[in-house]
């Protein structure tokens, strides 16, 4: 951030009065510009004993598999965001169940929040950001071709919970970038 | 938003190629400026059968009572944010338990996420944004002087869950501004 989005003057980086961390502050109009973590909302779409994954048509991780998820937008609810992302990436409609994972990635300031969900019909197809959509049984999950560590953890928790017959919320952090390919 | 925070040129409001909603786009360098909901992180600090509330020394809702909570910062985890806010507003240390409420307020683009928590000692005092800190039993909660509807709902769920001996996560939305005083 170099300029004030309100008045266009240069910003400087300093601790505002009464605050305890550096912010971008306008040198002309004194507006303080806060930056905050973003929410990535999505779901685990289930049909019978299978899950729907999407193969990414965009960077990062082009060509790898993920659950439908993306940045929550202004003015929408968390559950609307999860349903919208599923519609945009997989042309699929879901009924949301419970929230399943809340995973913070502090190094990129993202909080990923995924619900368990049920496809309302076995109807899906790639959206513009997706190369391919496919239902997978647990033993068919392409573990070595998953796009993100958050998705790997979410799927692991899902299958472990399903085996013991008790789903629960998993709140955790991934404190730094996972190793390459991880 | 009027100017590009990257290059200082004016922005216009339009739908970028491949997107489906209007964004602020720079007329000079084409940077797209996204706005996203903010996370309000906090907790319900418990000591024996009592909860710790803070009376606000700042607007909005100056003078009214709230649970310790505030905006999550870049680079921190959700649980670090909840503990930090408790330290800043009430000079109190907590051990976090499970996530208790996730409440979206789409009209202000906030997602409030509060954990249940235990005070590590009955030690607390007002931080700079707080007039007063006090432990309350259920029958002492100042229901008519709570600062926010989100806090009212969080407390109601907490006491209802405690009565039936089973805490669970509550994910819900408050679709529009509550009535005045609500």
PDB file of N, CA and C in Angstrom, chain B residues 7-79:
ATOM      1  N   UNK B   7      -0.900   2.735  -6.998  1.00  0.00           N
ATOM      2  CA  UNK B   7      -0.240   3.764  -7.830  1.00  0.00           C
ATOM      3  C   UNK B   7      -0.807   5.171  -7.640  1.00  0.00           C
ATOM      4  N   UNK B   8      -1.923   5.319  -6.920  1.00  0.00           N
ATOM      5  CA  UNK B   8      -2.460   6.659  -6.642  1.00  0.00           C
ATOM      6  C   UNK B   8      -3.406   7.226  -7.683  1.00  0.00           C
ATOM      7  N   UNK B   9      -3.607   6.510  -8.789  1.00  0.00           N
ATOM      8  CA  UNK B   9      -4.537   6.987  -9.831  1.00  0.00           C
ATOM      9  C   UNK B   9      -5.985   6.738  -9.393  1.00  0.00           C
ATOM     10  N   UNK B  10      -6.960   7.410 -10.022  1.00  0.00           N
ATOM     11  CA  UNK B  10      -8.361   7.145  -9.662  1.00  0.00           C
ATOM     12  C   UNK B  10      -8.767   5.703  -9.992  1.00  0.00           C
ATOM     13  N   UNK B  11      -9.720   5.184  -9.200  1.00  0.00           N
ATOM     14  CA  UNK B  11     -10.286   3.867  -9.515  1.00  0.00           C
ATOM     15  C   UNK B  11     -11.670   4.054 -10.128  1.00  0.00           C
ATOM     16  N   UNK B  12     -12.112   3.074 -10.881  1.00  0.00           N
ATOM     17  CA  UNK B  12     -13.518   3.041 -11.286  1.00  0.00           C
ATOM     18  C   UNK B  12     -14.131   1.737 -10.774  1.00  0.00           C
ATOM     19  N   UNK B  13     -15.463   1.665 -10.871  1.00  0.00           N
ATOM     20  CA  UNK B  13     -16.194   0.552 -10.275  1.00  0.00           C
ATOM     21  C   UNK B  13     -16.785  -0.232 -11.435  1.00  0.00           C
ATOM     22  N   UNK B  14     -16.304  -1.446 -11.658  1.00  0.00           N
ATOM     23  CA  UNK B  14     -16.756  -2.228 -12.808  1.00  0.00           C
ATOM     24  C   UNK B  14     -16.515  -3.699 -12.542  1.00  0.00           C
ATOM     25  N   UNK B  15     -17.101  -4.549 -13.369  1.00  0.00           N
ATOM     26  CA  UNK B  15     -16.916  -6.000 -13.248  1.00  0.00           C
ATOM     27  C   UNK B  15     -15.664  -6.394 -14.034  1.00  0.00           C
ATOM     28  N   UNK B  16     -14.644  -6.909 -13.354  1.00  0.00           N
ATOM     29  CA  UNK B  16     -13.432  -7.322 -14.086  1.00  0.00           C
ATOM     30  C   UNK B  16     -13.737  -8.499 -15.014  1.00  0.00           C
ATOM     31  N   UNK B  17     -12.921  -8.683 -16.056  1.00  0.00           N
ATOM     32  CA  UNK B  17     -13.043  -9.849 -16.940  1.00  0.00           C
ATOM     33  C   UNK B  17     -12.994 -11.126 -16.113  1.00  0.00           C
ATOM     34  N   UNK B  18     -13.929 -12.032 -16.369  1.00  0.00           N
ATOM     35  CA  UNK B  18     -13.915 -13.326 -15.695  1.00  0.00           C
ATOM     36  C   UNK B  18     -14.512 -13.291 -14.300  1.00  0.00           C
ATOM     37  N   UNK B  19     -14.935 -12.125 -13.854  1.00  0.00           N
ATOM     38  CA  UNK B  19     -15.545 -12.009 -12.521  1.00  0.00           C
ATOM     39  C   UNK B  19     -17.051 -11.849 -12.706  1.00  0.00           C
ATOM     40  N   UNK B  20     -17.800 -11.803 -11.601  1.00  0.00           N
ATOM     41  CA  UNK B  20     -19.247 -11.651 -11.718  1.00  0.00           C
ATOM     42  C   UNK B  20     -19.796 -10.575 -10.796  1.00  0.00           C
ATOM     43  N   UNK B  21     -18.896  -9.767 -10.215  1.00  0.00           N
ATOM     44  CA  UNK B  21     -19.409  -8.636  -9.421  1.00  0.00           C
ATOM     45  C   UNK B  21     -18.484  -7.442  -9.535  1.00  0.00           C
ATOM     46  N   UNK B  22     -19.030  -6.269  -9.247  1.00  0.00           N
ATOM     47  CA  UNK B  22     -18.264  -5.032  -9.411  1.00  0.00           C
ATOM     48  C   UNK B  22     -17.158  -4.932  -8.365  1.00  0.00           C
ATOM     49  N   UNK B  23     -16.004  -4.446  -8.802  1.00  0.00           N
ATOM     50  CA  UNK B  23     -14.853  -4.212  -7.926  1.00  0.00           C
ATOM     51  C   UNK B  23     -14.313  -2.824  -8.232  1.00  0.00           C
ATOM     52  N   UNK B  24     -13.517  -2.300  -7.313  1.00  0.00           N
ATOM     53  CA  UNK B  24     -12.768  -1.091  -7.588  1.00  0.00           C
ATOM     54  C   UNK B  24     -11.529  -1.476  -8.403  1.00  0.00           C
ATOM     55  N   UNK B  25     -11.408  -0.890  -9.597  1.00  0.00           N
ATOM     56  CA  UNK B  25     -10.303  -1.223 -10.508  1.00  0.00           C
ATOM     57  C   UNK B  25      -9.547   0.057 -10.842  1.00  0.00           C
ATOM     58  N   UNK B  26      -8.221   0.006 -10.817  1.00  0.00           N
ATOM     59  CA  UNK B  26      -7.420   1.196 -11.105  1.00  0.00           C
ATOM     60  C   UNK B  26      -7.500   1.535 -12.589  1.00  0.00           C
ATOM     61  N   UNK B  27      -7.685   2.835 -12.885  1.00  0.00           N
ATOM     62  CA  UNK B  27      -7.771   3.279 -14.282  1.00  0.00           C
ATOM     63  C   UNK B  27      -6.391   3.358 -14.928  1.00  0.00           C
ATOM     64  N   UNK B  28      -5.323   3.302 -14.114  1.00  0.00           N
ATOM     65  CA  UNK B  28      -3.961   3.398 -14.665  1.00  0.00           C
ATOM     66  C   UNK B  28      -3.260   2.040 -14.678  1.00  0.00           C
ATOM     67  N   UNK B  29      -3.174   1.383 -13.514  1.00  0.00           N
ATOM     68  CA  UNK B  29      -2.369   0.142 -13.442  1.00  0.00           C
ATOM     69  C   UNK B  29      -3.229  -1.121 -13.454  1.00  0.00           C
ATOM     70  N   UNK B  30      -4.570  -0.978 -13.535  1.00  0.00           N
ATOM     71  CA  UNK B  30      -5.494  -2.124 -13.636  1.00  0.00           C
ATOM     72  C   UNK B  30      -5.552  -3.010 -12.394  1.00  0.00           C
ATOM     73  N   UNK B  31      -4.925  -2.596 -11.296  1.00  0.00           N
ATOM     74  CA  UNK B  31      -5.036  -3.377 -10.057  1.00  0.00           C
ATOM     75  C   UNK B  31      -6.503  -3.468  -9.639  1.00  0.00           C
ATOM     76  N   UNK B  32      -6.935  -4.674  -9.284  1.00  0.00           N
ATOM     77  CA  UNK B  32      -8.296  -4.883  -8.773  1.00  0.00           C
ATOM     78  C   UNK B  32      -8.225  -4.882  -7.250  1.00  0.00           C
ATOM     79  N   UNK B  33      -9.045  -4.046  -6.622  1.00  0.00           N
ATOM     80  CA  UNK B  33      -9.033  -3.942  -5.156  1.00  0.00           C
ATOM     81  C   UNK B  33     -10.252  -4.672  -4.594  1.00  0.00           C
ATOM     82  N   UNK B  34     -10.000  -5.800  -3.938  1.00  0.00           N
ATOM     83  CA  UNK B  34     -11.071  -6.606  -3.363  1.00  0.00           C
ATOM     84  C   UNK B  34     -11.354  -6.156  -1.936  1.00  0.00           C
ATOM     85  N   UNK B  35     -12.618  -6.191  -1.549  1.00  0.00           N
ATOM     86  CA  UNK B  35     -13.008  -5.966  -0.161  1.00  0.00           C
ATOM     87  C   UNK B  35     -13.596  -7.269   0.357  1.00  0.00           C
ATOM     88  N   UNK B  36     -13.289  -7.618   1.587  1.00  0.00           N
ATOM     89  CA  UNK B  36     -13.761  -8.886   2.144  1.00  0.00           C
ATOM     90  C   UNK B  36     -14.238  -8.698   3.571  1.00  0.00           C
ATOM     91  N   UNK B  37     -15.119  -9.597   4.035  1.00  0.00           N
ATOM     92  CA  UNK B  37     -15.617  -9.520   5.418  1.00  0.00           C
ATOM     93  C   UNK B  37     -14.481  -9.625   6.430  1.00  0.00           C
ATOM     94  N   UNK B  38     -14.709  -9.040   7.590  1.00  0.00           N
ATOM     95  CA  UNK B  38     -13.722  -9.075   8.672  1.00  0.00           C
ATOM     96  C   UNK B  38     -14.181 -10.061   9.758  1.00  0.00           C
ATOM     97  N   UNK B  39     -13.196 -10.687  10.396  1.00  0.00           N
ATOM     98  CA  UNK B  39     -13.468 -11.600  11.502  1.00  0.00           C
ATOM     99  C   UNK B  39     -13.339 -10.845  12.820  1.00  0.00           C
ATOM    100  N   UNK B  40     -14.361 -10.970  13.675  1.00  0.00           N
ATOM    101  CA  UNK B  40     -14.304 -10.478  15.049  1.00  0.00           C
ATOM    102  C   UNK B  40     -14.094 -11.713  15.936  1.00  0.00           C
ATOM    103  N   UNK B  41     -12.931 -11.796  16.582  1.00  0.00           N
ATOM    104  CA  UNK B  41     -12.590 -12.966  17.401  1.00  0.00           C
ATOM    105  C   UNK B  41     -12.650 -12.605  18.874  1.00  0.00           C
ATOM    106  N   UNK B  42     -13.113 -13.554  19.684  1.00  0.00           N
ATOM    107  CA  UNK B  42     -13.175 -13.289  21.114  1.00  0.00           C
ATOM    108  C   UNK B  42     -13.528 -14.531  21.884  1.00  0.00           C
ATOM    109  N   UNK B  43     -13.898 -14.364  23.141  1.00  0.00           N
ATOM    110  CA  UNK B  43     -14.214 -15.537  23.953  1.00  0.00           C
ATOM    111  C   UNK B  43     -15.208 -15.221  25.068  1.00  0.00           C
ATOM    112  N   UNK B  44     -15.655 -16.287  25.701  1.00  0.00           N
ATOM    113  CA  UNK B  44     -16.524 -16.242  26.877  1.00  0.00           C
ATOM    114  C   UNK B  44     -15.658 -16.691  28.042  1.00  0.00           C
ATOM    115  N   UNK B  45     -15.062 -15.755  28.798  1.00  0.00           N
ATOM    116  CA  UNK B  45     -14.135 -16.160  29.858  1.00  0.00           C
ATOM    117  C   UNK B  45     -14.921 -16.578  31.106  1.00  0.00           C
ATOM    118  N   UNK B  46     -14.713 -17.837  31.522  1.00  0.00           N
ATOM    119  CA  UNK B  46     -15.465 -18.412  32.635  1.00  0.00           C
ATOM    120  C   UNK B  46     -14.555 -18.544  33.850  1.00  0.00           C
ATOM    121  N   UNK B  47     -15.101 -18.188  35.026  1.00  0.00           N
ATOM    122  CA  UNK B  47     -14.421 -18.476  36.292  1.00  0.00           C
ATOM    123  C   UNK B  47     -15.474 -19.039  37.239  1.00  0.00           C
ATOM    124  N   UNK B  48     -15.299 -20.292  37.648  1.00  0.00           N
ATOM    125  CA  UNK B  48     -16.305 -21.003  38.448  1.00  0.00           C
ATOM    126  C   UNK B  48     -17.650 -20.924  37.730  1.00  0.00           C
ATOM    127  N   UNK B  49     -18.703 -20.411  38.362  1.00  0.00           N
ATOM    128  CA  UNK B  49     -19.999 -20.353  37.663  1.00  0.00           C
ATOM    129  C   UNK B  49     -20.259 -18.971  37.072  1.00  0.00           C
ATOM    130  N   UNK B  50     -19.199 -18.159  36.921  1.00  0.00           N
ATOM    131  CA  UNK B  50     -19.377 -16.779  36.470  1.00  0.00           C
ATOM    132  C   UNK B  50     -18.656 -16.517  35.142  1.00  0.00           C
ATOM    133  N   UNK B  51     -19.135 -15.484  34.443  1.00  0.00           N
ATOM    134  CA  UNK B  51     -18.541 -15.052  33.169  1.00  0.00           C
ATOM    135  C   UNK B  51     -18.001 -13.642  33.304  1.00  0.00           C
ATOM    136  N   UNK B  52     -16.942 -13.365  32.576  1.00  0.00           N
ATOM    137  CA  UNK B  52     -16.345 -12.028  32.606  1.00  0.00           C
ATOM    138  C   UNK B  52     -16.896 -11.169  31.466  1.00  0.00           C
ATOM    139  N   UNK B  53     -17.464 -10.033  31.816  1.00  0.00           N
ATOM    140  CA  UNK B  53     -17.908  -9.064  30.809  1.00  0.00           C
ATOM    141  C   UNK B  53     -17.111  -7.770  30.962  1.00  0.00           C
ATOM    142  N   UNK B  54     -17.085  -7.001  29.872  1.00  0.00           N
ATOM    143  CA  UNK B  54     -16.360  -5.728  29.829  1.00  0.00           C
ATOM    144  C   UNK B  54     -17.354  -4.617  29.472  1.00  0.00           C
ATOM    145  N   UNK B  55     -17.260  -3.495  30.159  1.00  0.00           N
ATOM    146  CA  UNK B  55     -18.109  -2.347  29.824  1.00  0.00           C
ATOM    147  C   UNK B  55     -17.307  -1.433  28.902  1.00  0.00           C
ATOM    148  N   UNK B  56     -17.859  -1.131  27.736  1.00  0.00           N
ATOM    149  CA  UNK B  56     -17.113  -0.484  26.658  1.00  0.00           C
ATOM    150  C   UNK B  56     -16.812   0.985  26.947  1.00  0.00           C
ATOM    151  N   UNK B  57     -15.538   1.360  26.726  1.00  0.00           N
ATOM    152  CA  UNK B  57     -15.110   2.755  26.878  1.00  0.00           C
ATOM    153  C   UNK B  57     -15.039   3.453  25.530  1.00  0.00           C
ATOM    154  N   UNK B  58     -15.476   2.751  24.462  1.00  0.00           N
ATOM    155  CA  UNK B  58     -15.383   3.313  23.107  1.00  0.00           C
ATOM    156  C   UNK B  58     -16.708   3.140  22.381  1.00  0.00           C
ATOM    157  N   UNK B  59     -16.870   3.940  21.328  1.00  0.00           N
ATOM    158  CA  UNK B  59     -18.021   3.768  20.441  1.00  0.00           C
ATOM    159  C   UNK B  59     -17.727   2.632  19.468  1.00  0.00           C
ATOM    160  N   UNK B  60     -18.687   1.944  18.886  1.00  0.00           N
ATOM    161  CA  UNK B  60     -20.110   2.099  19.204  1.00  0.00           C
ATOM    162  C   UNK B  60     -20.475   1.442  20.544  1.00  0.00           C
ATOM    163  N   UNK B  61     -21.614   1.890  21.077  1.00  0.00           N
ATOM    164  CA  UNK B  61     -22.189   1.293  22.297  1.00  0.00           C
ATOM    165  C   UNK B  61     -21.325   1.541  23.534  1.00  0.00           C
ATOM    166  N   UNK B  62     -20.785   2.764  23.608  1.00  0.00           N
ATOM    167  CA  UNK B  62     -20.046   3.202  24.791  1.00  0.00           C
ATOM    168  C   UNK B  62     -20.904   2.988  26.045  1.00  0.00           C
ATOM    169  N   UNK B  63     -20.285   2.416  27.092  1.00  0.00           N
ATOM    170  CA  UNK B  63     -21.002   2.253  28.361  1.00  0.00           C
ATOM    171  C   UNK B  63     -21.787   0.968  28.483  1.00  0.00           C
ATOM    172  N   UNK B  64     -21.915   0.207  27.382  1.00  0.00           N
ATOM    173  CA  UNK B  64     -22.661  -1.052  27.446  1.00  0.00           C
ATOM    174  C   UNK B  64     -21.691  -2.237  27.586  1.00  0.00           C
ATOM    175  N   UNK B  65     -22.251  -3.387  27.983  1.00  0.00           N
ATOM    176  CA  UNK B  65     -21.435  -4.562  28.324  1.00  0.00           C
ATOM    177  C   UNK B  65     -21.270  -5.507  27.137  1.00  0.00           C
ATOM    178  N   UNK B  66     -20.090  -6.114  27.071  1.00  0.00           N
ATOM    179  CA  UNK B  66     -19.797  -7.045  25.985  1.00  0.00           C
ATOM    180  C   UNK B  66     -18.830  -8.112  26.460  1.00  0.00           C
ATOM    181  N   UNK B  67     -18.745  -9.193  25.686  1.00  0.00           N
ATOM    182  CA  UNK B  67     -17.662 -10.155  25.880  1.00  0.00           C
ATOM    183  C   UNK B  67     -16.418  -9.610  25.185  1.00  0.00           C
ATOM    184  N   UNK B  68     -15.221  -9.959  25.676  1.00  0.00           N
ATOM    185  CA  UNK B  68     -14.009  -9.461  25.015  1.00  0.00           C
ATOM    186  C   UNK B  68     -13.894 -10.016  23.592  1.00  0.00           C
ATOM    187  N   UNK B  69     -13.778  -9.132  22.612  1.00  0.00           N
ATOM    188  CA  UNK B  69     -13.697  -9.529  21.200  1.00  0.00           C
ATOM    189  C   UNK B  69     -13.269  -8.334  20.374  1.00  0.00           C
ATOM    190  N   UNK B  70     -12.654  -8.609  19.234  1.00  0.00           N
ATOM    191  CA  UNK B  70     -12.262  -7.527  18.340  1.00  0.00           C
ATOM    192  C   UNK B  70     -11.707  -8.076  17.041  1.00  0.00           C
ATOM    193  N   UNK B  71     -11.311  -7.185  16.159  1.00  0.00           N
ATOM    194  CA  UNK B  71     -10.895  -7.600  14.821  1.00  0.00           C
ATOM    195  C   UNK B  71      -9.614  -8.426  14.847  1.00  0.00           C
ATOM    196  N   UNK B  72      -9.679  -9.572  14.194  1.00  0.00           N
ATOM    197  CA  UNK B  72      -8.501 -10.408  13.985  1.00  0.00           C
ATOM    198  C   UNK B  72      -7.509  -9.646  13.113  1.00  0.00           C
ATOM    199  N   UNK B  73      -6.218  -9.779  13.429  1.00  0.00           N
ATOM    200  CA  UNK B  73      -5.175  -9.049  12.709  1.00  0.00           C
ATOM    201  C   UNK B  73      -4.467  -9.960  11.696  1.00  0.00           C
ATOM    202  N   UNK B  74      -3.805  -9.336  10.719  1.00  0.00           N
ATOM    203  CA  UNK B  74      -2.974 -10.071   9.770  1.00  0.00           C
ATOM    204  C   UNK B  74      -1.915 -10.888  10.523  1.00  0.00           C
ATOM    205  N   UNK B  75      -1.644 -12.073  10.072  1.00  0.00           N
ATOM    206  CA  UNK B  75      -0.518 -12.854  10.580  1.00  0.00           C
ATOM    207  C   UNK B  75      -0.767 -13.579  11.889  1.00  0.00           C
ATOM    208  N   UNK B  76      -1.963 -13.470  12.465  1.00  0.00           N
ATOM    209  CA  UNK B  76      -2.211 -14.202  13.707  1.00  0.00           C
ATOM    210  C   UNK B  76      -3.206 -15.336  13.460  1.00  0.00           C
ATOM    211  N   UNK B  77      -3.276 -16.278  14.404  1.00  0.00           N
ATOM    212  CA  UNK B  77      -4.254 -17.357  14.294  1.00  0.00           C
ATOM    213  C   UNK B  77      -5.554 -16.898  14.962  1.00  0.00           C
ATOM    214  N   UNK B  78      -6.634 -17.616  14.666  1.00  0.00           N
ATOM    215  CA  UNK B  78      -7.926 -17.269  15.245  1.00  0.00           C
ATOM    216  C   UNK B  78      -7.861 -17.318  16.774  1.00  0.00           C
ATOM    217  N   UNK B  79      -7.232 -18.353  17.316  1.00  0.00           N
ATOM    218  CA  UNK B  79      -7.174 -18.479  18.777  1.00  0.00           C
ATOM    219  C   UNK B  79      -6.236 -17.440  19.388  1.00  0.00           C
TER     220      UNK B  79
END
